[in-house]
Coordinates of C-alpha atoms and ligand atoms in Angstrom, one line a residue:
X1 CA -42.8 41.5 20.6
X2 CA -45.7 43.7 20.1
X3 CA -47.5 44.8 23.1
X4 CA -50.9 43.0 22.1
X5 CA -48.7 39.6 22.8
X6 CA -46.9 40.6 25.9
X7 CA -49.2 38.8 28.4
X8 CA -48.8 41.4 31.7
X9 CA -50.1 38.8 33.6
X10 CA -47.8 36.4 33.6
X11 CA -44.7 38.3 34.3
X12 CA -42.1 37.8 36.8
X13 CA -39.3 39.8 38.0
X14 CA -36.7 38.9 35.8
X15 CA -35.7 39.2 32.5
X16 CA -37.6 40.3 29.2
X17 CA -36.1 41.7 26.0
X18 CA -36.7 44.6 25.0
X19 CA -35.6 47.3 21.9
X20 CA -32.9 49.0 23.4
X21 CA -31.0 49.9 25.8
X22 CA -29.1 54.2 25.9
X23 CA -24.9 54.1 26.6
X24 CA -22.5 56.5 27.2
X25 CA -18.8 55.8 27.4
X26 CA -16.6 57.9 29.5
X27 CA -13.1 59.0 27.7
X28 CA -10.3 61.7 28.1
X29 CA -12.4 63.0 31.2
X30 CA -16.1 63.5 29.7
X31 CA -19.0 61.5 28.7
X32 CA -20.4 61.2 25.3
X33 CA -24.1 62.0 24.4
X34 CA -26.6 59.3 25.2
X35 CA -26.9 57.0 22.1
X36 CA -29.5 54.0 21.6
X37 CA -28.4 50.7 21.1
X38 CA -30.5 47.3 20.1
X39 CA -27.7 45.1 20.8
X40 CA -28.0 43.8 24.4
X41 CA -24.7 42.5 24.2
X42 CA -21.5 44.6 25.2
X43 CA -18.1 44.0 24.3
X44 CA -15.8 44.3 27.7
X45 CA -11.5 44.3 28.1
X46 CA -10.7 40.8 29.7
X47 CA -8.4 43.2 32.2
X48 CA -11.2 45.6 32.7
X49 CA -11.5 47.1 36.4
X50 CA -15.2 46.3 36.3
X51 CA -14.7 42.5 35.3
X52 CA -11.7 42.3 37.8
X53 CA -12.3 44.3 40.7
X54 CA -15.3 44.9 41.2
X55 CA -15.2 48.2 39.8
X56 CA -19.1 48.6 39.2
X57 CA -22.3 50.5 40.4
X58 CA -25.7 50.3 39.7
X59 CA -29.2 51.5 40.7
X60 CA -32.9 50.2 40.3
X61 CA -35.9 52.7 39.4
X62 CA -39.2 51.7 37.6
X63 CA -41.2 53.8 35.1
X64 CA -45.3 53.8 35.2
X65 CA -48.1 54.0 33.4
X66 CA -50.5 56.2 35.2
X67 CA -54.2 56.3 35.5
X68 CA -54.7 59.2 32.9
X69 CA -52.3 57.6 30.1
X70 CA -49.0 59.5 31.2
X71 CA -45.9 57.3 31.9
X72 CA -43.9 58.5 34.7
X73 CA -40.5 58.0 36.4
X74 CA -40.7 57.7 40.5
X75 CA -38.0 60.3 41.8
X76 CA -35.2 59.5 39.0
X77 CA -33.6 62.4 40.5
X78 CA -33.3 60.6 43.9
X79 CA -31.5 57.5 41.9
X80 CA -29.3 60.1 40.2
X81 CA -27.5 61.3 42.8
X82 CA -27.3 58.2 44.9
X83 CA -25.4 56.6 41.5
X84 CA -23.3 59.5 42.1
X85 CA -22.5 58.6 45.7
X86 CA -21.5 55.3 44.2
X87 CA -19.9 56.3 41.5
X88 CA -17.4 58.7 44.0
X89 CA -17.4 55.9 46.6
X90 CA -15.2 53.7 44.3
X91 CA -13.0 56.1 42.0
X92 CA -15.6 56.3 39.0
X93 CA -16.3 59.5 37.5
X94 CA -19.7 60.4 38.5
X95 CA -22.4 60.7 35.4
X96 CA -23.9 64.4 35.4
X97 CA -27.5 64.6 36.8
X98 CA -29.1 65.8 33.6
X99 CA -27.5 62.8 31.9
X100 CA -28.8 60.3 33.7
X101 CA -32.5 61.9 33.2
X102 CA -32.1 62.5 29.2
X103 CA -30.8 58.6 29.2
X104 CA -34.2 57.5 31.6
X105 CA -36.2 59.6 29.5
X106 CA -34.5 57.9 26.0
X107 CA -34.7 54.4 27.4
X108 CA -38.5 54.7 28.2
X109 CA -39.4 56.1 25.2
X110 CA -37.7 53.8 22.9
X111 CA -39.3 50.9 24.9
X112 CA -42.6 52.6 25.0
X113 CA -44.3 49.0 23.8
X114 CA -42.8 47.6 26.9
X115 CA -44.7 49.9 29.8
X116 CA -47.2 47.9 31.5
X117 CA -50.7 48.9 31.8
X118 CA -52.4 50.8 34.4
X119 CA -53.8 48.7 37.1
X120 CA -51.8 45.6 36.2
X121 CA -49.4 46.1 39.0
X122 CA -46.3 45.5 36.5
X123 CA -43.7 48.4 35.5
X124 CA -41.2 48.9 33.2
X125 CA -38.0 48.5 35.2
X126 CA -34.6 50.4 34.6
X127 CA -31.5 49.2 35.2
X128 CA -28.5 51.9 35.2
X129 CA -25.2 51.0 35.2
X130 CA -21.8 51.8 35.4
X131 CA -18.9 49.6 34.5
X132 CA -14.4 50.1 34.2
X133 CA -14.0 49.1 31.0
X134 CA -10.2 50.4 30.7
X135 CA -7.8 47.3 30.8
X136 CA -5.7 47.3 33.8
X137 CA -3.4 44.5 35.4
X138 CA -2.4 46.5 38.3
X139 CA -5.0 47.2 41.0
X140 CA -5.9 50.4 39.8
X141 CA -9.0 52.4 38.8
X142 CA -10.0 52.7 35.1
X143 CA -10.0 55.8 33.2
X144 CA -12.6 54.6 30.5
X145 CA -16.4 53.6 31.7
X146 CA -19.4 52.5 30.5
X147 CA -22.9 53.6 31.8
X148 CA -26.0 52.2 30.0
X149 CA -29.7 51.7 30.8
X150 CA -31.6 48.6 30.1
X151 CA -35.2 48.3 30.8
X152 CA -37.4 45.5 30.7
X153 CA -41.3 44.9 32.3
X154 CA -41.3 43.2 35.4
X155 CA -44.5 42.0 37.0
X156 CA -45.5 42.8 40.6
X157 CA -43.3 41.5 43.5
X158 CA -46.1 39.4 44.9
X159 CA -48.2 37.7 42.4
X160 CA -51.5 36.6 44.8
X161 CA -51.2 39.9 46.5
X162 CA -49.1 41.2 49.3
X163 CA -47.6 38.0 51.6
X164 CA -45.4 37.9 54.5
X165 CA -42.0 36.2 54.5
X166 CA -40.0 34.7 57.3
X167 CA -36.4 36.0 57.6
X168 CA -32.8 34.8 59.7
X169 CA -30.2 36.3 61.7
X170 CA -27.3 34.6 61.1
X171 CA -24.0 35.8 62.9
X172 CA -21.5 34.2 60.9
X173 CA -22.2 36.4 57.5
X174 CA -22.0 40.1 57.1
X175 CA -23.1 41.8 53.4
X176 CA -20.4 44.7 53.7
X177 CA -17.6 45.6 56.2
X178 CA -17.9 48.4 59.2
X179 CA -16.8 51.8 56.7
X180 CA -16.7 50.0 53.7
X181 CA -18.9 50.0 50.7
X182 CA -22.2 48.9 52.6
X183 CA -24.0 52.8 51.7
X184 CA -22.9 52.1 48.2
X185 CA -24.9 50.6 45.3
X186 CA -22.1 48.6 44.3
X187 CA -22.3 44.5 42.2
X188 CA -19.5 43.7 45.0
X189 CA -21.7 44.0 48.2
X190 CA -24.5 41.6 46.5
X191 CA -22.0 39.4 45.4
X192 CA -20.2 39.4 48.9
X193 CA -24.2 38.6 50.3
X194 CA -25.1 35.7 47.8
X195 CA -23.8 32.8 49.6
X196 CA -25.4 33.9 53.5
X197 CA -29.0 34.3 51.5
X198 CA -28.4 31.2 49.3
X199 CA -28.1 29.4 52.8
X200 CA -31.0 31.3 54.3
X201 CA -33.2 30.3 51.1
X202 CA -32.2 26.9 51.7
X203 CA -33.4 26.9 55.0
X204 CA -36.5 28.2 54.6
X205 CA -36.4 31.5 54.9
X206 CA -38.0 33.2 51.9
X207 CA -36.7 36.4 53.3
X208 CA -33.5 35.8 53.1
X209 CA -31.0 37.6 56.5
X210 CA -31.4 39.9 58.6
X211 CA -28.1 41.8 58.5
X212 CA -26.6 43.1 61.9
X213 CA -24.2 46.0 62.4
X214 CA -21.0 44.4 61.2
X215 CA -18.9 45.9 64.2
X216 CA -20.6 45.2 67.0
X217 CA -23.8 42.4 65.4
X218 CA -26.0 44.6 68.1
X219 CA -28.1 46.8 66.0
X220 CA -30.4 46.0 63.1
X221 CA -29.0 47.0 59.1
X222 CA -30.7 45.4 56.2
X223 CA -32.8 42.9 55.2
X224 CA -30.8 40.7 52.0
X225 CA -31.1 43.9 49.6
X226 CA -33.7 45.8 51.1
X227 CA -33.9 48.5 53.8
X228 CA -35.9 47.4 57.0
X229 CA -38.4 49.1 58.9
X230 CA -40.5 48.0 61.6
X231 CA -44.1 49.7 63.3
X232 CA -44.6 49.9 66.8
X233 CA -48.1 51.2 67.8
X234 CA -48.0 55.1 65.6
X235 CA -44.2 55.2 65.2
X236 CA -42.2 54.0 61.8
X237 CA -38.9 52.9 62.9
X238 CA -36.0 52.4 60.5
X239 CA -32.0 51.6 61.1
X240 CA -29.6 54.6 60.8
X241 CA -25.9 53.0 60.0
X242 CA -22.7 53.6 58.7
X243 CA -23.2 50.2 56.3
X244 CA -26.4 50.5 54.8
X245 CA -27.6 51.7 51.8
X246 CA -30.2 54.8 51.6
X247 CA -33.3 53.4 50.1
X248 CA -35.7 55.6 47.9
X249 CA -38.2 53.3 48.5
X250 CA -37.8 53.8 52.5
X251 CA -37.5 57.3 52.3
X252 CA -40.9 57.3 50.5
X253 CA -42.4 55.7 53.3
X254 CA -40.7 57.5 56.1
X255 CA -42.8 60.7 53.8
X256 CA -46.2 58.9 53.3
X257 CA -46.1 57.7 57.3
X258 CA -45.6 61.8 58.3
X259 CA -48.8 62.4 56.1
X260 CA -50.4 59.5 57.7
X261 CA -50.0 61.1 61.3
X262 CA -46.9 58.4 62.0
X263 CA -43.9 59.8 63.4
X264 CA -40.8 58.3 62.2
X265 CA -37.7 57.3 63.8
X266 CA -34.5 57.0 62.3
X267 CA -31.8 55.7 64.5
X268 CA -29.6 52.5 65.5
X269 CA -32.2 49.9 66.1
X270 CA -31.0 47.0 68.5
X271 CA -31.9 43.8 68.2
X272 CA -33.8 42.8 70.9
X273 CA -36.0 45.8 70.3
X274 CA -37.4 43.5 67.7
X275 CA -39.7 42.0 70.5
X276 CA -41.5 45.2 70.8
X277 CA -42.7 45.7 67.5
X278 CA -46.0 45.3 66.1
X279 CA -45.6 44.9 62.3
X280 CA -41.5 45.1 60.4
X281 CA -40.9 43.9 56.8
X282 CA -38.1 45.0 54.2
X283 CA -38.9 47.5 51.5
X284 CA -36.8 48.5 47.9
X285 CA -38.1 49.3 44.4
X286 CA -38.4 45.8 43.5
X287 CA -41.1 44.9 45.9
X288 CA -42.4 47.9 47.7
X289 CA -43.0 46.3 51.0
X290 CA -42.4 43.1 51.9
X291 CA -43.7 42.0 55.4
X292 CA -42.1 39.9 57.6
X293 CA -43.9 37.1 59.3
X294 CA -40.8 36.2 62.0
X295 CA -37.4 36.8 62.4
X296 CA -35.4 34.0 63.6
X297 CA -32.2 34.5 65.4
X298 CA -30.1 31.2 65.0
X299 CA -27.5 32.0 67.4
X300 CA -29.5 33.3 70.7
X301 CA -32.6 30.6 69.5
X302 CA -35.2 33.7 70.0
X303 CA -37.8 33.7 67.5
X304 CA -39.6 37.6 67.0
X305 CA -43.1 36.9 65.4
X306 CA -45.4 39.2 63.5
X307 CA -48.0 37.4 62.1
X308 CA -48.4 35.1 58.7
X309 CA -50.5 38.5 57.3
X310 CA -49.0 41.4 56.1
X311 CA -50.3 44.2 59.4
X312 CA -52.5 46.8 58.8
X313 CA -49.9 49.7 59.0
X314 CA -47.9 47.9 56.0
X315 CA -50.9 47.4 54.1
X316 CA -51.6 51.2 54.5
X317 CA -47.8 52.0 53.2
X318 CA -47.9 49.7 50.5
X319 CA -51.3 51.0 48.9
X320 CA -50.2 54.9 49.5
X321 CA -46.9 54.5 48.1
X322 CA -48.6 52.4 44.8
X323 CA -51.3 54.9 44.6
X324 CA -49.1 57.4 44.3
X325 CA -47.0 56.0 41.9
X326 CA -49.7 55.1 40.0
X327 CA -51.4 58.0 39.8
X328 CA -54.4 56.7 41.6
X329 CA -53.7 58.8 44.5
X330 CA -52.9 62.6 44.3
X331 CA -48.6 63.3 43.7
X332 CA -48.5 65.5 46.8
X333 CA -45.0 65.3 47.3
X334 CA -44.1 65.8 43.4
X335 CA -42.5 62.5 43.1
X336 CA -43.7 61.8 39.7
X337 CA -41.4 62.7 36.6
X338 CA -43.2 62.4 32.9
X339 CA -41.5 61.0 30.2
X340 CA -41.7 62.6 27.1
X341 CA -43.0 60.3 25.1
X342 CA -43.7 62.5 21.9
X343 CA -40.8 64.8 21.2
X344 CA -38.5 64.6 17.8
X345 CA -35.4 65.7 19.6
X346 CA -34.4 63.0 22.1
Ligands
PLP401 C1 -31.2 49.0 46.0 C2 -31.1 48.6 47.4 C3 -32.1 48.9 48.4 C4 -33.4 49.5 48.0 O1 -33.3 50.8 47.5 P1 -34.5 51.5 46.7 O2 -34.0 52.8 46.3 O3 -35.7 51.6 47.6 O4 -34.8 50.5 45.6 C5 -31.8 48.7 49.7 N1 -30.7 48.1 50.1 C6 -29.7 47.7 49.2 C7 -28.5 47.1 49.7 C8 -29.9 48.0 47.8 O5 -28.9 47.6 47.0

């Protein structure tokens, strides 16, 4: 679909089709060079690791257009070497750095036609991935992998602008187990969190859960998929734990909150601080920010409110963070990586 039909406007975040997608297949110890594909479809081993046992990682960055025409990446780098966490923290081989950015760099170019315009608030999403293809009965880690890119535009998060969300503490689910694969990007912790934020959806809670520290269930982790933060007066506070995963997106704002005289704490935040903060919402790539309007805890029956508007601090964040990666605001922190949209070789 030509970009003259692809009505910006209207898009969600989910699915589009686009041209291509990049894959490299791991063999005999090394990966092969980045080739494009048009097929979406991929042909995977019934007794493959990554159909079987989870053995799969992933990672979520978008790509730009900017104010003066350039299409840029937000901190690939930063997704790079998470992937690689990921990658090691479940016997894959981890994909080389400079890989991962020529396969960004080939995916966004190929699907040029498929970057949003500046000032629509849409992007052009990427999806990395990294899958055990090798067929294996025994519980064992592959030896062959796949890792592939696919892009496709997704629209802003909020559609009428920035809204808040309530969210639930529920003790009976946890999303990953104390030293397990919580830190990790990996398909099994989301699927292991789909039925407690089905059941918080249900409810009401457009949020989805508030995840506690699964040893103890006293201190704050994540919010569904998304890191939490809360304000309290001039001071960003955000969970340090053993099960969470590090958020680019958070450590963005921890930045842009330095720069905007903030000071940031990062540390195990108990629950019942809750009732002290002024402003707290979730944040990730997907959405930026999203604010909370009240956290619900089912099982003591106390009920931490913040407002049906997003607060003023999160509205601050959230328009620093997109001006940056718009190119509306200056890239003082050189977070901005152009794609080459031009050259012959790649
Ligand atoms: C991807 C993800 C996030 C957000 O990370 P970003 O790098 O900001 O997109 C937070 N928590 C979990 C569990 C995630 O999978």
């Amino acid at each position: 679909m030509p970009q003259e039909e692809t009505d910006w406007e209207s898009l969600t975040f989910g699915y589009y089709p686009t041209d291509y997608n990049v894959r490299s297949y791991y063999s005999k110890g090394v990966w092969s060079r980045p080739e494009l594909c048009a097929d979406p479809m991929v042909a995977v081993h019934l007794a493959a690791t990554g159909l079987n046992y989870g053995q799969q990682a992933f990672e979520g960055l978008k790509a730009f257009r900017c104010r003066d025409g350039r299409v840029c990446l937000f901190r690939p780098e930063e997704n790079a070497r998470r992937l690689q966490s990921s990658c090691a923290g479940i016997m894959m081989p981890e994909v080389p750095e400079d890989l991962f950015l020529e396969a960004c760099q080939l995916v966004v170019k190929h699907n040029r036609r498929f970057v949003p315009p500046y000032g629509s608030g849409a992007a052009l999403y990427l999806r990395p991935l990294v899958i055990g293809m090798g067929p294996h009965v025994g519980v064992s880690e592959s030896s062959e992998y796949l890792f592939s890119i696919y892009a496709c535009p997704v629209g802003p998060y909020f559609k009428r602008g920035v809204t808040s969300v309530p969210v639930v503490i529920q003790r009976s689910y946890d999303r990953a187990a104390p030293r397990g694969t919580g830190r990790f990007k990996v398909g099994g912790n989301y699927a292991a969190s789909f039925r407690a934020m089905h059941e918080a959806y249900e409810e009401g809670y457009q949020g989805g859960c508030l995840f506690l520290d699964p040893q103890e269930k006293k201190f704050v982790d994540e919010c569904g998929s998304a890191n939490f933060f809360g304000i309290r007066g001039k001071t960003y506070i955000t969970p340090q734990s053993e099960s969470i995963l590090a958020s680019v997106t958070n450590d963005s704002l921890m930045t842009i909150a330095g720069d905007l005289g903030l000071s940031v704490e990062r540390r195990p935040v108990p629950v019942e601080e809750l009732s002290t903060l002024n402003e707290a919402a979730a944040c990730g790539t997907a959405a930026v920010i999203c604010p909370i309007s009240k956290i619900v805890d089912l099982d003591t029956g106390r009920i931490y409110g913040y407002g049906s508007e997003p607060g003023p601090v999160c509205r601050e964040l959230y328009d620093h963070l997109t001006g940056i990666q718009s190119g509306r605001l200056p890239d003082r922190h050189n977070w901005l990586r152009e794609v080459d949209l031009k050259s012959e070789t790649t």
